Coordinates of C-alpha atoms and ligand atoms in Angstrom, one line a residue:
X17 CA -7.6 -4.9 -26.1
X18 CA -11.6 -3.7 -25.6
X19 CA -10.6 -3.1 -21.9
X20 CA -8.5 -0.1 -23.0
X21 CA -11.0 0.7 -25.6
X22 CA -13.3 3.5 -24.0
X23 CA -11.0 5.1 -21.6
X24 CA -8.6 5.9 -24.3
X25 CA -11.6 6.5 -26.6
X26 CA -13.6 8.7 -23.9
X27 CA -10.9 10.6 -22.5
X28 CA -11.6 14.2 -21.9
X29 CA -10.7 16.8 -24.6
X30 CA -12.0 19.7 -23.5
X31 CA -11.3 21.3 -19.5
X32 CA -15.5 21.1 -19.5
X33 CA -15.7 17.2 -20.1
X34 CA -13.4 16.3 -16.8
X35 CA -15.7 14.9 -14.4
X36 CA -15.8 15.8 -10.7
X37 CA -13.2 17.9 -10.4
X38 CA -14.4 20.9 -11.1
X39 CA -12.7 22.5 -7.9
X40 CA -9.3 22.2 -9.6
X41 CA -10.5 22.7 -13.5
X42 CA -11.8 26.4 -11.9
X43 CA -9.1 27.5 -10.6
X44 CA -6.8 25.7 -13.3
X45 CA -8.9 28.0 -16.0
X46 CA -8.8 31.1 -14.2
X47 CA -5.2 30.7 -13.9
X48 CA -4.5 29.9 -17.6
X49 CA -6.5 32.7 -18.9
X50 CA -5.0 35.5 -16.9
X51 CA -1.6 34.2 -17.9
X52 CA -0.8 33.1 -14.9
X53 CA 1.6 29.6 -15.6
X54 CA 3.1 27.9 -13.2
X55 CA 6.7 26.1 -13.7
X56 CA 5.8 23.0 -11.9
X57 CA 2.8 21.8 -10.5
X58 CA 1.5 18.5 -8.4
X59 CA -1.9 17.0 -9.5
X60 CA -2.0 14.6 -6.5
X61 CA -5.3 12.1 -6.1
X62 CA -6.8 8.3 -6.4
X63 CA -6.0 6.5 -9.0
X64 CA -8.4 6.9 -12.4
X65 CA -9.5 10.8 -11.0
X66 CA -8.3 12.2 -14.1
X67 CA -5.0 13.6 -13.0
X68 CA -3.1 12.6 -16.5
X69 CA -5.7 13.8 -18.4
X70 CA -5.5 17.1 -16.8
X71 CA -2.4 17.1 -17.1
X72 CA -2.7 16.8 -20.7
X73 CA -5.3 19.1 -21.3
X74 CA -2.7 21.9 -19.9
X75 CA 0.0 21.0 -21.9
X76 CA -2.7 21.5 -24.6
X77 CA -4.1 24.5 -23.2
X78 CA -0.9 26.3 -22.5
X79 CA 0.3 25.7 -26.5
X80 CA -2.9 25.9 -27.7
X81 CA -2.1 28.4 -31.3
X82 CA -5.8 29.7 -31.3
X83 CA -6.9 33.2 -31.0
X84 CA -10.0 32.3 -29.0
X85 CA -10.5 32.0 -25.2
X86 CA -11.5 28.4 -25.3
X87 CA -8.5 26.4 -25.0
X88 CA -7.2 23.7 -26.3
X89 CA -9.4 23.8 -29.3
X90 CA -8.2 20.3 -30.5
X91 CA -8.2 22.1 -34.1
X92 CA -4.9 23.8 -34.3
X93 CA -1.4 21.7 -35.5
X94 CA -0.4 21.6 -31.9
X95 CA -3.7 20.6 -30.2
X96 CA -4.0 17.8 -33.3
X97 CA -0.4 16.3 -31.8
X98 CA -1.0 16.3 -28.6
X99 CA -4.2 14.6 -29.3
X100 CA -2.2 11.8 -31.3
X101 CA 0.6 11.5 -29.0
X102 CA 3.0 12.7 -31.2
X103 CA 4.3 16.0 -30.0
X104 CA 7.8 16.1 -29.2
X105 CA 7.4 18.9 -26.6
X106 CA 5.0 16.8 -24.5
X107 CA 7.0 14.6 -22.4
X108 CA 5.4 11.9 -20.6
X109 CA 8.5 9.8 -18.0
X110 CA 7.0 7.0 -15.6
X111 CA 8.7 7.0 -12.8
X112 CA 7.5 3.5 -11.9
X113 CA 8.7 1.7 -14.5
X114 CA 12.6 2.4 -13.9
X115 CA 12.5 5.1 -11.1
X116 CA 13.1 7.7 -13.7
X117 CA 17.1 7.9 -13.3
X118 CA 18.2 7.6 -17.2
X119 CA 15.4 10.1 -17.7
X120 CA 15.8 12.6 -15.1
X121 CA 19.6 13.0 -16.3
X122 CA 18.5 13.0 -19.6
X123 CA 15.8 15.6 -18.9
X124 CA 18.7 18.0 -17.5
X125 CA 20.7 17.3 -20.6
X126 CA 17.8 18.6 -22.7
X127 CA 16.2 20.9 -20.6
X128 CA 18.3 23.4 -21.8
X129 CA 17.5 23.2 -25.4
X130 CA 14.5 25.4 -26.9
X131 CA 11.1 23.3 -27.4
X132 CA 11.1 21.7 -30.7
X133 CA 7.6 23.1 -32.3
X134 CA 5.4 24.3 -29.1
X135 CA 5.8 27.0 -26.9
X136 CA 6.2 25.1 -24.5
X137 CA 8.0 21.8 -23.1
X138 CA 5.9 19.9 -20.9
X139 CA 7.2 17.2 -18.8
X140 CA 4.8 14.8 -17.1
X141 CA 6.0 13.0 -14.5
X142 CA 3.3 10.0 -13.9
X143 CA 3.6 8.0 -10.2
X144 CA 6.3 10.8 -9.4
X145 CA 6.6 9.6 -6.2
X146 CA 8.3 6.7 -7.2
X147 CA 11.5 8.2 -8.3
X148 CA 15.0 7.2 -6.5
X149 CA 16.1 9.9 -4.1
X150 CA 18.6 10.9 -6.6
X151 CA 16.1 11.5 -9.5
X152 CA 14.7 13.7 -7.0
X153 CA 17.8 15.5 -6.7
X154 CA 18.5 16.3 -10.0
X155 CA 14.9 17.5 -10.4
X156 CA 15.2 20.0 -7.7
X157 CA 18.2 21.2 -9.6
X158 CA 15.8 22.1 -12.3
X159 CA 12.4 23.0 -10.5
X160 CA 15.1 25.9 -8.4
X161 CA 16.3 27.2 -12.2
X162 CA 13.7 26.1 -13.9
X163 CA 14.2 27.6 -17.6
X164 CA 11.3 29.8 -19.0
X165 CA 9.9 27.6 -21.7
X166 CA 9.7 24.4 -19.5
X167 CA 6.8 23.1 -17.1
X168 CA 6.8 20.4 -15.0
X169 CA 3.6 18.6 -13.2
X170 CA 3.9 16.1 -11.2
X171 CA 1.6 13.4 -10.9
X172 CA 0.8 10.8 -8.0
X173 CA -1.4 9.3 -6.0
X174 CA 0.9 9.2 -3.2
X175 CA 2.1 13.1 -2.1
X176 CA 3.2 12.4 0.7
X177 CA 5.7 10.4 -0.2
X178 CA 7.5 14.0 -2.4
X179 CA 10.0 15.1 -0.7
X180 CA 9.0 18.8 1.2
X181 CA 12.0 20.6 -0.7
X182 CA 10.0 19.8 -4.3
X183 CA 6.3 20.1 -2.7
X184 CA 7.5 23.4 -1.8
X185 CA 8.4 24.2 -5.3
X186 CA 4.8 23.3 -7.2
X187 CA 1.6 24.3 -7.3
X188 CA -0.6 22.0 -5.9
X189 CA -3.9 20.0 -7.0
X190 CA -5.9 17.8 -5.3
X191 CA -8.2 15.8 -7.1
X192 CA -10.6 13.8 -5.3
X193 CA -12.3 10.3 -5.9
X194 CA -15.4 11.4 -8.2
X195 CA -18.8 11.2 -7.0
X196 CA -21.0 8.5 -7.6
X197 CA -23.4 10.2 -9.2
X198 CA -20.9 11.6 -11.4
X199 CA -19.9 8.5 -12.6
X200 CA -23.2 7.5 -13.7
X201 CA -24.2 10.3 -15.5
X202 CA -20.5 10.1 -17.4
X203 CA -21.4 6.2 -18.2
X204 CA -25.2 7.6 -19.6
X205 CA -23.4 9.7 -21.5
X206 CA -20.8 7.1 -23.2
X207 CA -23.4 4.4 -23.1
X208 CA -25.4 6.8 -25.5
X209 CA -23.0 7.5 -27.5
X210 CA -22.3 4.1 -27.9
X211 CA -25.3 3.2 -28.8
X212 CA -25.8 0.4 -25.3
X213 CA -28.5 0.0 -23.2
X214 CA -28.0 -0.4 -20.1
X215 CA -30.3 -1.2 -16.5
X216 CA -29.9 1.7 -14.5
X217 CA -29.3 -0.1 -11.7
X218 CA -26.6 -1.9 -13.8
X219 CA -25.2 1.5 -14.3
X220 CA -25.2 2.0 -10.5
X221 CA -23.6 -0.6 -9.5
X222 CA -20.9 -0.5 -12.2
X223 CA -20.3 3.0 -10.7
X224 CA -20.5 1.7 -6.8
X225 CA -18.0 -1.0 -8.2
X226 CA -15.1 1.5 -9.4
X227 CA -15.1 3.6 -5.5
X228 CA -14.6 6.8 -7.4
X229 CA -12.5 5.7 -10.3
X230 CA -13.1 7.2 -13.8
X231 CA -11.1 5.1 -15.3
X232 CA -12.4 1.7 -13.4
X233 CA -16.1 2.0 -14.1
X234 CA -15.5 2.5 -18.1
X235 CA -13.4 -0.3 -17.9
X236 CA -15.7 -2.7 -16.3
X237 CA -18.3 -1.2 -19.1
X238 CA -15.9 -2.0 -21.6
X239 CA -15.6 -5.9 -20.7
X240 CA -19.2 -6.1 -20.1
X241 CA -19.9 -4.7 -23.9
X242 CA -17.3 -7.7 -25.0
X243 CA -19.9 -10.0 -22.7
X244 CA -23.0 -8.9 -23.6
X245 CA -23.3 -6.6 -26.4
X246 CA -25.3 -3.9 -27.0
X247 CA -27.7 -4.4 -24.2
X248 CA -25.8 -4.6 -20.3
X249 CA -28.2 -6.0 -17.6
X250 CA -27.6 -6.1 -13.4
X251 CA -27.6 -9.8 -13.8
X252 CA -24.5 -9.5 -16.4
X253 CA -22.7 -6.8 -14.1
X254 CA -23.2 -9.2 -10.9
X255 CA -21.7 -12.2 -13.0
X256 CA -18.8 -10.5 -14.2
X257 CA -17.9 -8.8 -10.7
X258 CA -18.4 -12.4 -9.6
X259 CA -16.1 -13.7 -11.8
X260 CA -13.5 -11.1 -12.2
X261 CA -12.9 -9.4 -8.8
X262 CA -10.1 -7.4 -9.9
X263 CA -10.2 -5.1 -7.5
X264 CA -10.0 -7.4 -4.6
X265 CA -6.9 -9.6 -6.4
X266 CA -5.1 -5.7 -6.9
X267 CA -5.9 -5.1 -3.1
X268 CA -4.6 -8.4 -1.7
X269 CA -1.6 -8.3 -3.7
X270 CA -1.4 -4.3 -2.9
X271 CA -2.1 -5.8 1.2
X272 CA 1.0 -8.4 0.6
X273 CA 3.6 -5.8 -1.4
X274 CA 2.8 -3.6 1.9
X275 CA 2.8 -6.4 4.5
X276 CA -0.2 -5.1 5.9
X277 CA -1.4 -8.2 7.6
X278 CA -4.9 -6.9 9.4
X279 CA -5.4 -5.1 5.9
X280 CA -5.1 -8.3 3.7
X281 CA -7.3 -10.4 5.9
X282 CA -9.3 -7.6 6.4
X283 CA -9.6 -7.6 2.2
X284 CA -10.2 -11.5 2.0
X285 CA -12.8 -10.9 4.9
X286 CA -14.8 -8.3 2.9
X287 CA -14.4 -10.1 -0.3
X288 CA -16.1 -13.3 0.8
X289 CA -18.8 -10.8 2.3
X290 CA -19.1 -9.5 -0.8
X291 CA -20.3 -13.3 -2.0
X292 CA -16.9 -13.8 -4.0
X293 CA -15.8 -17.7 -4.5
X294 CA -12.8 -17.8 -2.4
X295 CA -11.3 -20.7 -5.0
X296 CA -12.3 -17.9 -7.2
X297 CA -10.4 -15.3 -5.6
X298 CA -7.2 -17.9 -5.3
X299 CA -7.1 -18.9 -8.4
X300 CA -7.0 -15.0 -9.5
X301 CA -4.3 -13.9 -7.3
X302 CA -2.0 -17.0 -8.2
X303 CA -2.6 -15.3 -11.9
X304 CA -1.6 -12.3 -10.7
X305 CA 1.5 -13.2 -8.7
X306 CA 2.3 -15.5 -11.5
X307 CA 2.1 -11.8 -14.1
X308 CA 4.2 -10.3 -11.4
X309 CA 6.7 -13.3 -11.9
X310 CA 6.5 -13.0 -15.7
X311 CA 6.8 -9.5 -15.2
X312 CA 9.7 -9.5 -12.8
X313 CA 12.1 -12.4 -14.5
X314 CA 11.8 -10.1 -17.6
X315 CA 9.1 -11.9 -19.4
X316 CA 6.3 -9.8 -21.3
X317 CA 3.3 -9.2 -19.4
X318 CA 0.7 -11.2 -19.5
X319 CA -2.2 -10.6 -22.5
X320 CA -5.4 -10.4 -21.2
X321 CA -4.1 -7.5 -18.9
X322 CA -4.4 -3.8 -19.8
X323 CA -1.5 -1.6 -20.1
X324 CA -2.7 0.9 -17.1
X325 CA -2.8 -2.6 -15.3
X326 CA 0.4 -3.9 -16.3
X327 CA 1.9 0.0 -15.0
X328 CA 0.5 -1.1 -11.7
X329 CA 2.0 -4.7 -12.0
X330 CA 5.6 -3.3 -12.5
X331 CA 5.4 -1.8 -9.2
X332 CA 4.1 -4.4 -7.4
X333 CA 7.0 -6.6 -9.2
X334 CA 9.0 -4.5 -8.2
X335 CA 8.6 -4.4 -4.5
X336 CA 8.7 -7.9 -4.5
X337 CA 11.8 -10.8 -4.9
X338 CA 11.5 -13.3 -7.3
X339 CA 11.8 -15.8 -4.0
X340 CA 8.8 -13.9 -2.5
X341 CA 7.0 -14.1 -5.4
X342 CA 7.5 -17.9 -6.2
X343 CA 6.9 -18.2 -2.3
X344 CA 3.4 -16.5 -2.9
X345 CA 2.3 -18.1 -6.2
X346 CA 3.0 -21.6 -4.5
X347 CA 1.0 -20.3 -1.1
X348 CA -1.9 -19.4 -2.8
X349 CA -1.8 -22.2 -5.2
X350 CA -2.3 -24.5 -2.9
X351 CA -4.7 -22.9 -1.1
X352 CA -7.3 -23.2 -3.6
X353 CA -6.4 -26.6 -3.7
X354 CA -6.7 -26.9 0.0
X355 CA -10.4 -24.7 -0.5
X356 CA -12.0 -28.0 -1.9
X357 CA -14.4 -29.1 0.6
X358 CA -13.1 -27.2 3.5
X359 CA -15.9 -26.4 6.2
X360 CA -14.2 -22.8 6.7
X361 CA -14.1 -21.3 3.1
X362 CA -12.0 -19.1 3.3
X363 CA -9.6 -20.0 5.9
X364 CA -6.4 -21.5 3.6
X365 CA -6.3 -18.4 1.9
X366 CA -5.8 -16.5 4.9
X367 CA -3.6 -19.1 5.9
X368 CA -1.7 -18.4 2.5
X369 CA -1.7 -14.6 2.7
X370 CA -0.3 -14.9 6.4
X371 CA 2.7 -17.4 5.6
X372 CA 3.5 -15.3 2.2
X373 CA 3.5 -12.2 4.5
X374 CA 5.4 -13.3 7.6
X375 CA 6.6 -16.6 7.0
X376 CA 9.4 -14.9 4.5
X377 CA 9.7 -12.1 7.0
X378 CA 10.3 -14.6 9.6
X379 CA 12.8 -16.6 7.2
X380 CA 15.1 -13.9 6.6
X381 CA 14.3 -10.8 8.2
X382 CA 14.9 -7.4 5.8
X383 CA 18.0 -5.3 6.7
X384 CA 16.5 -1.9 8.1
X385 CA 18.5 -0.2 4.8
X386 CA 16.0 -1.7 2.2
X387 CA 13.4 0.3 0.9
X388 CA 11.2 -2.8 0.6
X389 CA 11.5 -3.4 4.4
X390 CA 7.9 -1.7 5.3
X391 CA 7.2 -3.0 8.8
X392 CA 4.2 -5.8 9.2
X393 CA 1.1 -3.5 10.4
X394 CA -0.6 -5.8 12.5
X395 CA -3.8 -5.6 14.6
X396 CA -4.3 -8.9 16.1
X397 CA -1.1 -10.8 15.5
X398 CA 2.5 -10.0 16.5
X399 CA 5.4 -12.6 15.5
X400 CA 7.9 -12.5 17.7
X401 CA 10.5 -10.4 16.8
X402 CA 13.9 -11.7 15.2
X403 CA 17.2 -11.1 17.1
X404 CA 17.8 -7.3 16.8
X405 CA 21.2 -6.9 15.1
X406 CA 24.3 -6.1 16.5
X407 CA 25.2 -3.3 18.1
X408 CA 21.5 -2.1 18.2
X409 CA 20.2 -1.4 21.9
X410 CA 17.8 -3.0 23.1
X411 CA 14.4 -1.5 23.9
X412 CA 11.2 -1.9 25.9
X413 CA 8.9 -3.0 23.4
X414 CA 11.8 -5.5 22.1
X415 CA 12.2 -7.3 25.7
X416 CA 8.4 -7.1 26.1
X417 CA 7.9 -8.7 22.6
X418 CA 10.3 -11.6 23.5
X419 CA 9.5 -12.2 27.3
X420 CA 7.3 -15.3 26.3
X421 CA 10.6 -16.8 24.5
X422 CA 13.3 -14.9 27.5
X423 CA 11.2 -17.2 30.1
X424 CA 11.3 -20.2 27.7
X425 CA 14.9 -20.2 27.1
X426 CA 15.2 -19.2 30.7
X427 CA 13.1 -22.0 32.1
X428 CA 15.6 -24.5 29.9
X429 CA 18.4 -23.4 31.8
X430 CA 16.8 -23.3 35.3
X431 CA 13.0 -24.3 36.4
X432 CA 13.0 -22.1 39.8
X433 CA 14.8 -19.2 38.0
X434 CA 11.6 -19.2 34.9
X435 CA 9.1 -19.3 37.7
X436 CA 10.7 -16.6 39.9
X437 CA 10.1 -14.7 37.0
X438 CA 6.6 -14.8 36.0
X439 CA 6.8 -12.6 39.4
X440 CA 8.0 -9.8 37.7
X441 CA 7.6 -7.8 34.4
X442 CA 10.0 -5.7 32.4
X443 CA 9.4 -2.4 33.2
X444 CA 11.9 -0.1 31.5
X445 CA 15.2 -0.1 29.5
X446 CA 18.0 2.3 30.2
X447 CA 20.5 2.1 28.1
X448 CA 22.0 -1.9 28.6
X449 CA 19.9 -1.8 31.9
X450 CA 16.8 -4.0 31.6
X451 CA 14.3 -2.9 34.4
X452 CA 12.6 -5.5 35.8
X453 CA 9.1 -4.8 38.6
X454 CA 9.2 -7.3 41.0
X455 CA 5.7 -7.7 42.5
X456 CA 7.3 -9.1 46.0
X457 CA 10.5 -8.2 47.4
X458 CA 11.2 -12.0 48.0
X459 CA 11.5 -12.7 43.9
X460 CA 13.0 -9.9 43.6
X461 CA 16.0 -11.1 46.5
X462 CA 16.0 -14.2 44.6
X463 CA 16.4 -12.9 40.9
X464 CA 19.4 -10.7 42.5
X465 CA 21.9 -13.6 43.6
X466 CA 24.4 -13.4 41.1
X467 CA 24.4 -17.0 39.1
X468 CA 20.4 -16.3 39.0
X469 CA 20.8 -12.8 37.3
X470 CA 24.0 -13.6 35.5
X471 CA 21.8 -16.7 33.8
X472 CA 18.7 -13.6 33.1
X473 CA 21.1 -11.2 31.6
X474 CA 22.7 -14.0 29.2
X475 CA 19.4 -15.3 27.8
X476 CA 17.9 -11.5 27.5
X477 CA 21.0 -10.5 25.6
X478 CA 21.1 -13.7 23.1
X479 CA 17.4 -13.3 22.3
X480 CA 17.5 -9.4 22.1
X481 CA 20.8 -9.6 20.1
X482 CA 22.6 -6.7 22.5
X483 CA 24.5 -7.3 25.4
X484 CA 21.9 -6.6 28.3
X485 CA 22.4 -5.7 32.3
X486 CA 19.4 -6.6 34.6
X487 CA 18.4 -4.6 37.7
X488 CA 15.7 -5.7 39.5
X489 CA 13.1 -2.7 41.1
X490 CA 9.8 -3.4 42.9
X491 CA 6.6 -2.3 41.5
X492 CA 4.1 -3.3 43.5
X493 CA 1.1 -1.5 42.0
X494 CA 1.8 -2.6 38.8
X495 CA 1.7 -6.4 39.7
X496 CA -1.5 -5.9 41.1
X497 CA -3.0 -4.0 38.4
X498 CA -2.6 -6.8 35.9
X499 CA -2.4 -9.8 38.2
X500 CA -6.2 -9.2 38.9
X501 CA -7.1 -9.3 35.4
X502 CA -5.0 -12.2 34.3
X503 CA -5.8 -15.9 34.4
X504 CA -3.4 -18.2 35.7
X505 CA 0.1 -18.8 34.0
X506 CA -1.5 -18.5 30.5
X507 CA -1.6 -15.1 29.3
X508 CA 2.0 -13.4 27.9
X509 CA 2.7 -10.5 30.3
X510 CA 2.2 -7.9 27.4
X511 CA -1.3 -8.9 26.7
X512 CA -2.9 -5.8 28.0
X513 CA -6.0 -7.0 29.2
X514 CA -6.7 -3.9 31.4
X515 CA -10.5 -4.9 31.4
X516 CA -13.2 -7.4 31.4
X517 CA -14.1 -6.8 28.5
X518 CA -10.6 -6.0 27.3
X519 CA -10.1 -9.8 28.0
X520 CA -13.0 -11.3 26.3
X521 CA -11.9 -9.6 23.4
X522 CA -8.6 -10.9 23.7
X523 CA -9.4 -14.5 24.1
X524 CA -12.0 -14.2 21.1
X525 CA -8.8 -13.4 19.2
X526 CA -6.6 -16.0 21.2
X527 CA -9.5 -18.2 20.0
X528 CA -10.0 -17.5 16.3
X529 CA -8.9 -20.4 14.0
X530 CA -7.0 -18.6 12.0
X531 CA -4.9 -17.0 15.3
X532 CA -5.0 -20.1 16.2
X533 CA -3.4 -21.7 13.2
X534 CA -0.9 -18.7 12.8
X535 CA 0.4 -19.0 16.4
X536 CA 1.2 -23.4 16.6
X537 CA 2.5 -22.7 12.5
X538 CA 4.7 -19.9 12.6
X539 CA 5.1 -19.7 16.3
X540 CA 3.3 -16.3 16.4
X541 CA 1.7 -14.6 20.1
X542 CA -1.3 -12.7 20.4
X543 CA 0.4 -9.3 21.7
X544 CA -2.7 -6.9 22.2
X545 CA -6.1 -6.7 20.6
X546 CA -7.0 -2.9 19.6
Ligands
ZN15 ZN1 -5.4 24.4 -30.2

């Protein structure tokens, strides 16, 4: 597909045509010419920075059979194979697409052997830090022997996420997100070469549009050469961006794979600003999730996608189920049916993202063991957290959580016993022992009589999920701290609303529509506003 066109077409072949990295190219160079090779090395960076093609200009470079100093010369027979992907000795795994175990014991097998026609064998190891811990294992293996004629590099956009015993091992890169200006004069140059003509200010904002990706602004060049030929206007670039907001579909989906609530709706937020049609932006992402399902049952990715995109696809697929996928795809399909004629555009996609994010969470909440289990990051909304399992203590920040549901369960069994305890707040856990701060010694006598704290400790333990004691303390100061700042029997005793305008903020949130509609749908509380 044209997409794939000019970044396969333009990719650097020399160490002088990588753009904006000339921090690592230097010392990368410097290294290579006074013999100095590494065994493994990480190029870590955003995505479309070049890493890979670095990373293939070394394998180059380091095999490269001429006499000269400038290496790779792309004229010898090893430069020449590398160049058409056919070179034995240049190993490329993604770790993404099956984690890497078949071919990290495979590697080992075969590490052994001598390279078949280079000097040396070059593994590249894209998205490294997706492989399974074992993977990992057996690579250390390797990078702590590693034989003479081998060289690793890994490659990722996500370090941190490299266990310290194999970061320890490399030599490290980091590539950053290339400069604007960069971009455009890279663009000039293919655009030239190309024959186009294109606005400047079309250029720019193709370049503004890829956020330091290489690889994003000549694809977006690439469909706008299918659109409008030889000759590329603003007008075209703003139609297209219109049209295809890629970026914001990846980012949503990227939002929902990480249940990052505040992130998503942040995303939506800034995509509507950015004068995207919200039916628009549905009807994209239910493509997308529906690729994911394709992609995910099995199924061959959908066409009009480009492989780099359908790499990224796989691991989105693969964070997700199949339910939470068909949950999503029907979620956001019938938001942009629900976005005809609504007064608040973009509201029943936020509505979507939400339920697809926590309503599953909420259905059937992920075991701590699963690696897919990333915790909802949350700004403004908190759901109230599922029974804690068995055999797990309880803590503050659980009881705290749940006190709105403790004193509605409470107030079920007993009326007197509820209100006695909207005198008091929990104050500490030891162990079993929930600490409860009276603000008057009388609720405090009260809550002590056994039947009264026998009926607290059996509603805190079923709704925590642990067996519970209760022991009630007096803290004064702390009652009359937050009493003063808290309207009448309304607000949940966690909402910190230390200040005035700590509490305007927090009722703007307790007010928003979208809050609004989260908390009576999914039964969701407004914890704190940050
Ligand atoms: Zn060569």
């Amino acid at each position: 597909m044209a997409a794939q066109a000019l970044y396969r077409k333009w990719r650097p072949q020399t160490f002088e045509e990588v753009v904006g990295q000339q921090h690592v190219i230097h010392t990368l160079q410097n290294a290579l010419q006074g013999g100095h090779i590494s065994h493994a090395y990480l190029f870590a960076g955003p995505r479309g920075t070049g890493k890979t093609s670095v990373a293939r200009l070394l394998a180059k470079a380091v095999n490269c059979l001429s006499e000269g100093d400038a290496k790779p010369c792309n004229q010898c027979r090893i430069c020449r194979a590398i160049n058409q992907g056919r070179l034995l000795d240049l190993i490329e795994i993604d770790a993404a697409s099956n984690r890497g175990i078949d071919e990290i014991r495979n590697l080992r097998d075969k590490i052994g052997f001598r390279p078949n026609e280079a000097r040396y064998k070059v593994y590249i190891l894209d998205e490294a830090h997706m492989l399974t811990e074992p993977a990992f294992n057996a690579l250390l293996k390797t990078l702590e022997e590693p034989p003479p004629h081998v060289i690793f590099v890994l490659v990722t956009t996500e370090p941190h996420k490299i266990p310290a015993t194999i970061l320890s091992r490399c030599q490290r890169f980091d590539f950053r997100p290339i400069a604007l200006d960069d971009i455009v004069a890279r663009l000039e140059h293919i655009a030239d070469r190309e024959g186009l003509s294109v606005e400047p200010a079309a250029l720019q904002l193709i370049a503004r549009q890829a956020t330091g990706s290489m690889r994003d602004a000549e694809s977006l060049l690439d469909q706008l050469m299918a659109y409008g030929g030889g000759k590329i206007t603003l007008a075209q670039v703003q139609a297209i961006l219109g049209a295809v907001p890629a970026q914001a579909v990846g980012e949503l989906v990227d939002r929902l794979v990480a249940r990052d609530l505040a992130g998503g709706l942040e995303a939506i937020g800034r995509a509507i600003g950015e004068g995207v049609d919200p039916r628009q932006l549905a009807r994209q992402v239910v493509e997308h999730l529906r690729g994911l399902l394709l992609i995910k049952v099995g199924g061959s990715a959908p066409a009009d996608v480009s492989a780099e995109e359908v790499q990224k696809m796989k691991g989105q697929a693969a964070q997700l189920s199949v339910g939470q996928l068909l949950r999503a795809v029907k979620l956001f399909n019938q938001a942009q049916l629900d976005l005809r004629g609504n007064l608040q555009p973009q509201l029943p996609l936020e509505l979507a993202f939400v339920e697809a994010t926590l309503g599953e969470q909420a259905a059937a909440p992920p075991k701590k063991s699963a690696p897919q289990a990333a915790p909802v990051r949350t700004k403004k909304v908190s759901e109230p957290k599922a029974p804690i399992g068995a055999g797990e203590k309880a803590t503050l920040e659980g009881v705290r959580i749940n006190w709105a549901r403790i004193l509605a369960q409470v107030k079920v069994h007993n009326r007197s016993v509820e209100a006695l305890l909207k005198s008091c707040e929990p104050v500490a856990v030891e162990g079993e022992v929930v600490v409860l701060g009276f603000y008057y010694p009388f609720h405090k006598e009260k809550i002590e009589e056994p039947s009264r704290k026998a009926l607290v400790e059996r509603v805190i333990s079923q709704v925590v999920g642990s067996p519970c004691r209760v022991k009630c303390v007096l803290s004064p100061k702390g009652g009359r701290r937050t009493r003063a700042t808290r309207k009448p029997a309304e607000e949940p005793k966690a909402a910190k609303a230390e200040t005035e305008e700590a509490r305007d903020k927090y009722q703007a949130v307790v007010e928003d529509p979208l809050i609004k509609a989260a908390v009576s749908k999914y039964g969701a509380r407004v914890v704190d506003v940050k």
